């Protein structure tokens, strides 16, 4: 299918989605939200705090139903928790009584076809989990418990857990948000390596605009609540990207451009360039 990417149906299609929490008088979190993500694409979603970014993640992974509109992943309407997705959140959420290796292998115990195969092919799966841990620099820590690892190391393990069942879709909600800046930047580079190796489709929610530009192929900007996508920017920098890129003028200009959009969105204004996403042109 690679050769026909341009013609392929988007892997994630969010079509005119609205979401209201707590009945008809409740909070309208998303309103007329449209978004499409191609297979293998890395998309970052940025926007003012409380604009509905996490809500969008919950709808795509089927953890909540939308109030109106449709969410389609891999050609099928999402109507319950999605088994093709791997997820990582701001808090690492590792189970404290399990070793790192056992934590990483957890999704294999609950998603098919792995669950069925795990007993007879445990050695193969364990090798896979070990390889992922080595990829993010955790070789030698397989049999430690989470409390024996730093926050950054726990977050690396969480990323391995999100990836171990070969998810076609990786959903990342502020996964590096709780880390110090050096650890966070190291993890961006590791994340990039993981994505180049495994090539999942990724949706990353972040309030860190540098992170969005460093990691993504495309950045989508949301309005203030009720959230919808008001603009997008394609990130033109070739891969692999090195951290030095973040100090260059074109990188910083793109970050500033995003920041201007978000400031305007917070004030409830539409930037002159904030036309519907499909009509926007790429960053200069
Ligand atoms: P973001 O991730 O962009 O900060 P959220 O998606 O978490 O925003 O929230 C969007 C809006 O929906 C906020 O006003 C928030 O208070 C509200 N909200 C989020 N979760 C719930 C919930 N479970 N019940 C009621 N309101 C909620």
XYZ file of N, CA and C in Angstrom, residues 98 101-102 104-129 164:
90
model
N 4.745 -5.297 39.667
C 5.292 -6.064 38.544
C 6.671 -5.524 38.174
N 9.838 -5.645 32.946
C 9.522 -6.552 31.833
C 8.056 -7.009 31.899
N 7.599 -7.362 33.086
C 6.199 -7.805 33.232
C 5.226 -6.663 32.913
N 5.828 -4.188 30.787
C 5.845 -3.966 29.332
C 5.014 -5.038 28.623
N 5.012 -6.262 29.175
C 4.291 -7.358 28.511
C 2.786 -7.363 28.793
N 2.336 -6.468 29.650
C 0.925 -6.458 30.055
C -0.071 -6.415 28.878
N 0.122 -5.526 27.879
C -0.869 -5.491 26.791
C -1.001 -6.814 26.049
N 0.060 -7.639 26.079
C 0.009 -8.931 25.393
C -0.949 -9.888 26.095
N -1.183 -9.618 27.369
C -2.078 -10.485 28.152
C -3.545 -10.131 27.932
N -3.787 -8.965 27.334
C -5.192 -8.536 27.196
C -5.632 -8.260 25.756
N -4.695 -8.231 24.794
C -5.127 -7.978 23.411
C -4.920 -9.227 22.554
N -5.899 -9.484 21.694
C -5.765 -10.600 20.741
C -5.040 -10.091 19.499
N -4.306 -10.935 18.768
C -4.192 -12.377 18.934
C -3.114 -12.776 19.951
N -2.468 -11.768 20.568
C -1.324 -12.076 21.436
C -1.739 -12.924 22.644
N -2.883 -12.580 23.224
C -3.330 -13.257 24.443
C -3.359 -14.785 24.229
N -3.900 -15.159 23.058
C -4.016 -16.582 22.712
C -2.645 -17.231 22.545
N -1.703 -16.459 21.987
C -0.394 -17.032 21.626
C 0.634 -16.951 22.739
N 0.317 -16.142 23.749
C 1.345 -15.802 24.741
C 1.928 -17.047 25.426
N 1.059 -17.982 25.769
C 1.534 -19.154 26.513
C 2.545 -19.955 25.671
N 2.197 -20.227 24.397
C 3.080 -21.068 23.578
C 4.271 -20.289 23.011
N 4.132 -18.945 22.901
C 5.221 -18.181 22.268
C 5.816 -17.155 23.218
N 5.798 -17.492 24.497
C 6.275 -16.524 25.503
C 7.703 -16.056 25.231
N 8.579 -16.988 24.833
C 9.993 -16.621 24.633
C 10.118 -15.564 23.532
N 9.347 -15.734 22.454
C 9.404 -14.779 21.343
C 8.926 -13.397 21.816
N 7.798 -13.403 22.563
C 7.254 -12.122 23.040
C 8.202 -11.458 24.040
N 8.804 -12.279 24.882
C 9.708 -11.712 25.869
C 10.916 -11.067 25.179
N 11.391 -11.719 24.152
C 12.519 -11.185 23.381
C 12.142 -9.828 22.766
N 10.917 -9.758 22.297
C 10.434 -8.522 21.692
C 10.406 -7.391 22.729
N 9.880 -7.705 23.908
C 9.822 -6.702 24.977
C 11.236 -6.260 25.370
N 4.424 -2.600 22.602
C 4.809 -4.018 22.569
C 3.870 -4.883 21.726
